Tab-separated table of C-alpha atoms in Angstrom:
chain	number	residue	atom	x	y	z
A	1	UNK	CA	55.590	37.606	65.195
A	2	UNK	CA	57.825	37.586	68.278
A	3	UNK	CA	61.819	36.407	67.977
A	4	UNK	CA	60.656	33.654	69.636
A	5	UNK	CA	57.366	32.619	67.470
A	6	UNK	CA	60.590	33.061	64.785
A	7	UNK	CA	62.995	30.397	65.869
A	8	UNK	CA	60.325	28.003	66.715
A	9	UNK	CA	58.951	28.354	62.740
A	10	UNK	CA	62.523	28.052	62.266
A	11	UNK	CA	62.914	24.760	64.159
A	12	UNK	CA	59.951	23.488	63.164
A	13	UNK	CA	59.508	23.818	59.565
A	14	UNK	CA	63.212	22.416	59.117
A	15	UNK	CA	61.577	19.090	59.916
A	16	UNK	CA	64.817	18.220	61.583
A	17	UNK	CA	65.156	15.272	63.866
A	18	UNK	CA	66.320	17.581	66.583
A	19	UNK	CA	63.144	18.804	66.955
A	20	UNK	CA	62.069	15.536	68.503
A	21	UNK	CA	64.473	15.408	70.906
A	22	UNK	CA	63.600	19.391	72.177
A	23	UNK	CA	60.059	18.140	72.906
A	24	UNK	CA	61.002	16.649	76.478
A	25	UNK	CA	62.996	19.861	77.451
A	26	UNK	CA	62.005	21.817	80.294
A	27	UNK	CA	60.736	25.364	78.954
A	28	UNK	CA	63.575	27.370	79.527
A	29	UNK	CA	65.973	25.095	77.992
A	30	UNK	CA	63.688	23.955	75.060
A	31	UNK	CA	63.731	27.927	74.573
A	32	UNK	CA	67.688	28.112	74.082
A	33	UNK	CA	68.036	24.905	72.425
A	34	UNK	CA	65.222	26.171	69.913
A	35	UNK	CA	66.861	29.513	68.891
A	36	UNK	CA	70.800	28.334	68.857
A	37	UNK	CA	69.429	25.749	66.678
A	38	UNK	CA	67.514	28.586	64.801
A	39	UNK	CA	70.762	29.915	64.297
A	40	UNK	CA	72.254	26.784	63.057
A	41	UNK	CA	69.984	26.914	60.302
A	42	UNK	CA	69.909	30.456	59.392
A	43	UNK	CA	73.607	30.135	58.726
A	44	UNK	CA	73.340	26.778	57.054
A	45	UNK	CA	70.718	27.961	54.718
A	46	UNK	CA	73.235	30.591	53.547
A	47	UNK	CA	75.136	27.975	51.799
A	48	UNK	CA	72.675	25.260	51.243
A	49	UNK	CA	70.390	28.112	48.970
A	50	UNK	CA	73.611	29.605	47.849
A	51	UNK	CA	72.947	30.983	43.663
A	52	UNK	CA	76.332	33.208	44.002
A	53	UNK	CA	78.930	32.512	46.083
A	54	UNK	CA	80.103	35.932	46.501
A	55	UNK	CA	76.696	36.959	47.907
A	56	UNK	CA	76.718	34.076	50.518
A	57	UNK	CA	80.085	35.338	51.352
A	58	UNK	CA	78.473	38.751	52.158
A	59	UNK	CA	75.876	36.931	53.868
A	60	UNK	CA	78.126	35.524	56.289
A	61	UNK	CA	80.239	38.376	56.761
A	62	UNK	CA	77.018	40.191	57.982
A	63	UNK	CA	76.609	37.121	60.328
A	64	UNK	CA	79.575	37.284	61.917
A	65	UNK	CA	79.359	40.693	62.508
A	66	UNK	CA	75.704	40.444	64.042
A	67	UNK	CA	77.290	37.740	66.472
A	68	UNK	CA	79.746	40.358	67.881
A	69	UNK	CA	77.933	43.092	68.083
A	70	UNK	CA	75.400	40.858	69.904
A	71	UNK	CA	77.633	40.382	72.336
A	72	UNK	CA	78.642	43.770	72.665
A	73	UNK	CA	74.768	44.543	73.229
A	74	UNK	CA	73.571	45.517	70.209
A	75	UNK	CA	71.213	43.174	68.421
A	76	UNK	CA	69.073	43.228	65.625
A	77	UNK	CA	68.231	39.556	64.075
A	78	UNK	CA	65.410	37.947	65.540
A	79	UNK	CA	67.213	34.669	66.096
A	80	UNK	CA	69.924	36.768	68.255
A	81	UNK	CA	66.877	38.482	70.089
A	82	UNK	CA	66.001	34.893	71.117
A	83	UNK	CA	69.125	33.555	71.750
A	84	UNK	CA	71.305	36.168	73.660
A	85	UNK	CA	68.721	35.974	76.693
A	86	UNK	CA	70.131	32.480	77.323
A	87	UNK	CA	73.960	32.994	76.542
A	88	UNK	CA	74.974	33.595	80.178
A	89	UNK	CA	72.804	30.954	81.784
A	90	UNK	CA	74.122	28.093	79.326
A	91	UNK	CA	77.283	29.451	79.099
A	92	UNK	CA	76.734	30.182	74.879
A	93	UNK	CA	79.923	32.342	73.629
A	94	UNK	CA	80.497	34.252	70.782
A	95	UNK	CA	83.452	31.789	69.647
A	96	UNK	CA	81.008	28.897	69.279
A	97	UNK	CA	78.518	30.929	66.900
A	98	UNK	CA	82.061	32.531	64.960
A	99	UNK	CA	82.798	28.803	64.720
A	100	UNK	CA	79.638	27.267	63.262
A	101	UNK	CA	80.018	30.139	61.054
A	102	UNK	CA	83.374	28.558	59.948
A	103	UNK	CA	82.502	25.316	58.990
A	104	UNK	CA	79.689	26.884	56.801
A	105	UNK	CA	82.428	28.753	55.135
A	106	UNK	CA	84.412	25.999	54.394
A	107	UNK	CA	81.623	25.251	52.424
A	108	UNK	CA	81.765	28.419	50.487
A	109	UNK	CA	85.488	27.388	49.799
A	110	UNK	CA	85.947	23.572	49.684
A	111	UNK	CA	83.701	21.128	48.013
A	112	UNK	CA	86.380	18.042	48.395
A	113	UNK	CA	88.850	17.028	51.624
A	114	UNK	CA	91.544	15.447	50.445
A	115	UNK	CA	91.531	12.880	53.700
A	116	UNK	CA	89.732	11.787	57.098
A	117	UNK	CA	91.698	14.397	59.150
A	118	UNK	CA	90.608	17.280	57.004
A	119	UNK	CA	86.652	16.254	57.105
A	120	UNK	CA	87.175	16.044	61.319
A	121	UNK	CA	88.182	19.387	60.826
A	122	UNK	CA	84.631	20.832	59.444
A	123	UNK	CA	82.637	18.275	61.150
A	124	UNK	CA	83.925	19.625	64.389
A	125	UNK	CA	82.850	23.127	63.476
A	126	UNK	CA	79.407	22.611	62.119
A	127	UNK	CA	78.380	19.636	64.161
A	128	UNK	CA	81.314	19.060	67.235
A	129	UNK	CA	81.006	22.573	68.573
A	130	UNK	CA	76.695	22.448	68.270
A	131	UNK	CA	77.153	19.116	70.206
A	132	UNK	CA	78.682	21.009	72.940
A	133	UNK	CA	76.685	24.329	73.129
A	134	UNK	CA	73.872	21.448	73.118
A	135	UNK	CA	75.298	19.864	76.263
A	136	UNK	CA	75.446	22.935	77.900
A	137	UNK	CA	72.121	24.003	77.310
A	138	UNK	CA	70.936	20.251	78.316
A	139	UNK	CA	72.539	20.604	81.927
A	140	UNK	CA	75.681	19.559	81.748
A	141	UNK	CA	77.562	19.041	84.754
A	142	UNK	CA	80.657	16.479	83.938
A	143	UNK	CA	83.669	18.322	82.224
A	144	UNK	CA	84.167	14.940	80.289
A	145	UNK	CA	80.485	15.615	78.884
A	146	UNK	CA	82.191	17.835	76.231
A	147	UNK	CA	84.791	14.690	74.636
A	148	UNK	CA	81.115	13.016	74.343
A	149	UNK	CA	79.532	15.842	72.885
A	150	UNK	CA	82.261	16.615	70.456
A	151	UNK	CA	82.619	12.650	69.318
A	152	UNK	CA	78.505	12.354	69.011
A	153	UNK	CA	78.673	15.365	66.653
A	154	UNK	CA	80.874	13.728	64.792
A	155	UNK	CA	78.767	11.044	64.473
A	156	UNK	CA	75.515	12.692	63.809
A	157	UNK	CA	77.314	14.569	60.902
A	158	UNK	CA	79.038	11.536	59.425
A	159	UNK	CA	75.496	10.134	59.313
A	160	UNK	CA	74.552	12.971	57.641
A	161	UNK	CA	77.160	12.960	54.990
A	162	UNK	CA	76.161	8.835	54.036
A	163	UNK	CA	72.435	9.916	53.755
A	164	UNK	CA	73.276	13.237	51.269
A	165	UNK	CA	75.911	11.737	49.006
A	166	UNK	CA	73.229	12.049	45.910
A	167	UNK	CA	71.784	15.716	47.078
A	168	UNK	CA	75.595	16.986	47.946
A	169	UNK	CA	76.643	15.801	44.523
A	170	UNK	CA	73.670	17.672	42.756
A	171	UNK	CA	75.969	20.848	44.579
A	172	UNK	CA	78.839	19.698	43.246
A	173	UNK	CA	80.227	18.852	46.728
A	174	UNK	CA	81.638	14.937	47.479
A	175	UNK	CA	82.796	14.900	51.254
A	176	UNK	CA	84.137	11.786	51.182
A	177	UNK	CA	87.651	11.817	51.585
A	178	UNK	CA	89.614	11.786	48.115
A	179	UNK	CA	92.115	9.568	49.721
A	180	UNK	CA	89.642	6.572	50.672
A	181	UNK	CA	87.732	7.419	47.275
A	182	UNK	CA	90.893	6.258	45.782
A	183	UNK	CA	91.737	3.118	47.841
A	184	UNK	CA	88.223	2.067	47.335
A	185	UNK	CA	88.617	3.237	43.662
A	186	UNK	CA	85.889	5.284	43.515
A	187	UNK	CA	85.989	8.404	40.497
A	188	UNK	CA	84.717	11.206	41.608
A	189	UNK	CA	81.989	11.597	37.925
A	190	UNK	CA	80.783	8.373	39.379
A	191	UNK	CA	79.092	9.713	42.450
A	192	UNK	CA	77.960	13.073	40.517
A	193	UNK	CA	76.948	10.997	37.789
A	194	UNK	CA	74.639	8.714	40.672
A	195	UNK	CA	76.479	5.780	39.079
A	196	UNK	CA	76.579	3.002	41.454
A	197	UNK	CA	79.113	0.072	41.732
A	198	UNK	CA	79.980	-2.767	44.450
A	199	UNK	CA	83.125	-0.246	44.662
A	200	UNK	CA	80.621	2.369	45.940
A	201	UNK	CA	78.906	0.174	48.136
A	202	UNK	CA	82.511	-1.241	49.975
A	203	UNK	CA	83.047	2.673	50.277
A	204	UNK	CA	79.940	3.009	51.896
A	205	UNK	CA	80.280	0.260	54.633
A	206	UNK	CA	83.711	1.579	55.316
A	207	UNK	CA	82.381	4.884	56.497
A	208	UNK	CA	79.273	3.672	57.807
A	209	UNK	CA	81.611	1.179	60.306
A	210	UNK	CA	83.546	4.548	60.753
A	211	UNK	CA	80.190	5.911	61.630
A	212	UNK	CA	78.862	3.201	64.036
A	213	UNK	CA	82.065	3.442	65.920
A	214	UNK	CA	81.861	6.986	66.555
A	215	UNK	CA	78.710	6.544	68.351
A	216	UNK	CA	80.024	3.899	70.357
A	217	UNK	CA	82.630	6.063	71.166
A	218	UNK	CA	80.611	9.043	72.282
A	219	UNK	CA	78.043	6.472	74.453
A	220	UNK	CA	81.536	5.456	76.250
A	221	UNK	CA	82.487	8.635	77.203
A	222	UNK	CA	78.819	9.924	78.228
A	223	UNK	CA	79.411	10.213	82.286
A	224	UNK	CA	76.765	8.652	84.511
A	225	UNK	CA	76.647	11.492	85.984
A	226	UNK	CA	74.891	13.292	82.797
A	227	UNK	CA	72.721	10.603	81.571
A	228	UNK	CA	69.588	12.272	82.565
A	229	UNK	CA	70.592	15.299	81.630
A	230	UNK	CA	71.701	14.513	78.199
A	231	UNK	CA	68.813	12.445	77.276
A	232	UNK	CA	67.832	14.716	74.423
A	233	UNK	CA	71.431	13.877	73.146
A	234	UNK	CA	70.881	9.964	73.249
A	235	UNK	CA	67.517	10.596	71.635
A	236	UNK	CA	69.392	12.157	68.348
A	237	UNK	CA	71.848	9.088	68.642
A	238	UNK	CA	69.104	6.978	68.309
A	239	UNK	CA	67.449	9.043	65.590
A	240	UNK	CA	70.337	8.631	63.434
A	241	UNK	CA	71.739	5.479	64.581
A	242	UNK	CA	68.384	4.018	63.536
A	243	UNK	CA	68.668	6.268	60.191
A	244	UNK	CA	72.612	4.583	59.644
A	245	UNK	CA	70.957	1.123	60.261
A	246	UNK	CA	68.085	2.216	57.356
A	247	UNK	CA	70.702	3.306	54.870
A	248	UNK	CA	72.894	0.075	55.544
A	249	UNK	CA	69.479	-2.105	54.952
A	250	UNK	CA	69.336	-0.263	51.835
A	251	UNK	CA	72.248	-1.014	50.373
A	252	UNK	CA	73.343	2.421	50.295
A	253	UNK	CA	71.034	3.484	47.670
A	254	UNK	CA	71.613	7.215	48.529
A	255	UNK	CA	72.604	8.781	45.247
A	256	UNK	CA	68.967	8.982	43.856
A	257	UNK	CA	67.154	9.632	46.848
A	258	UNK	CA	67.612	10.604	50.601
A	259	UNK	CA	66.632	7.621	53.021
A	260	UNK	CA	64.461	8.969	56.130
A	261	UNK	CA	62.772	7.763	59.092
A	262	UNK	CA	58.839	8.565	59.593
A	263	UNK	CA	57.917	11.377	62.343
A	264	UNK	CA	56.018	8.869	64.183
A	265	UNK	CA	59.113	6.395	64.152
A	266	UNK	CA	61.237	9.927	65.360
A	267	UNK	CA	58.934	10.270	68.058
A	268	UNK	CA	59.187	6.796	69.166
A	269	UNK	CA	62.607	6.370	69.082
A	270	UNK	CA	62.789	9.937	71.097
A	271	UNK	CA	59.758	8.562	73.394
A	272	UNK	CA	61.429	4.979	74.205
A	273	UNK	CA	64.835	7.229	75.601
A	274	UNK	CA	62.690	9.543	77.286
A	275	UNK	CA	60.661	6.589	79.317
A	276	UNK	CA	63.482	3.740	79.712
A	277	UNK	CA	66.178	6.183	79.726
A	278	UNK	CA	68.661	4.140	77.413
A	279	UNK	CA	69.019	3.525	73.522
């Protein structure tokens, strides 16, 4: 299997909504974003599949070394072999990849966030930096597009957090800020035990409104000159915002199930952005 086949299979197997946004890109950009996304999946899987925290920490340390060595000319992992030929063309730097690893390291060391600024830091590393790299691959021409990409990454990550409250609780993680749980009188043990209440729904409505606001802020930041090149990001915004709306319509029944969109609906939403140029 070639490195290119490896990253393609990694991206497709994830079932992620990102895959649908990649479909409409020209081949070189599609190859670059697929390799970068595969890198993010590899690193994220270290934590998601964790059985022993010590082993996971060792694996992340190995990835740090692999990133540094790759940018120094010695590449061993198929993901890095697929990614490095695109690094210079799309301004992908070691600091970007190391930031993603830093975000995953936070998942090893932290299962709670005291307040929203703390959660923002996490979202910046695991999603904002990803958005920054993706914007460059898609064809960014205006520096302000980086601000849009960071804001959109934050919105997407918050949507992920709301969707995965139940799954994350099974891993002992609660990303919803502690001071906001206290504000709505929701106890951590209620989430860990998948116990619904009006208080929980009120908390989730508050979180969803924040995410919706971030989508609005992100779209307002996107310069007109880059609206065409950033269509893949707009596809992601369309798909994830539809997912957020479904979660809201379902009255935030996320503790016992994972709300999702069908592949056909994801493709339709992506195609609509591609064809019409708007959400």
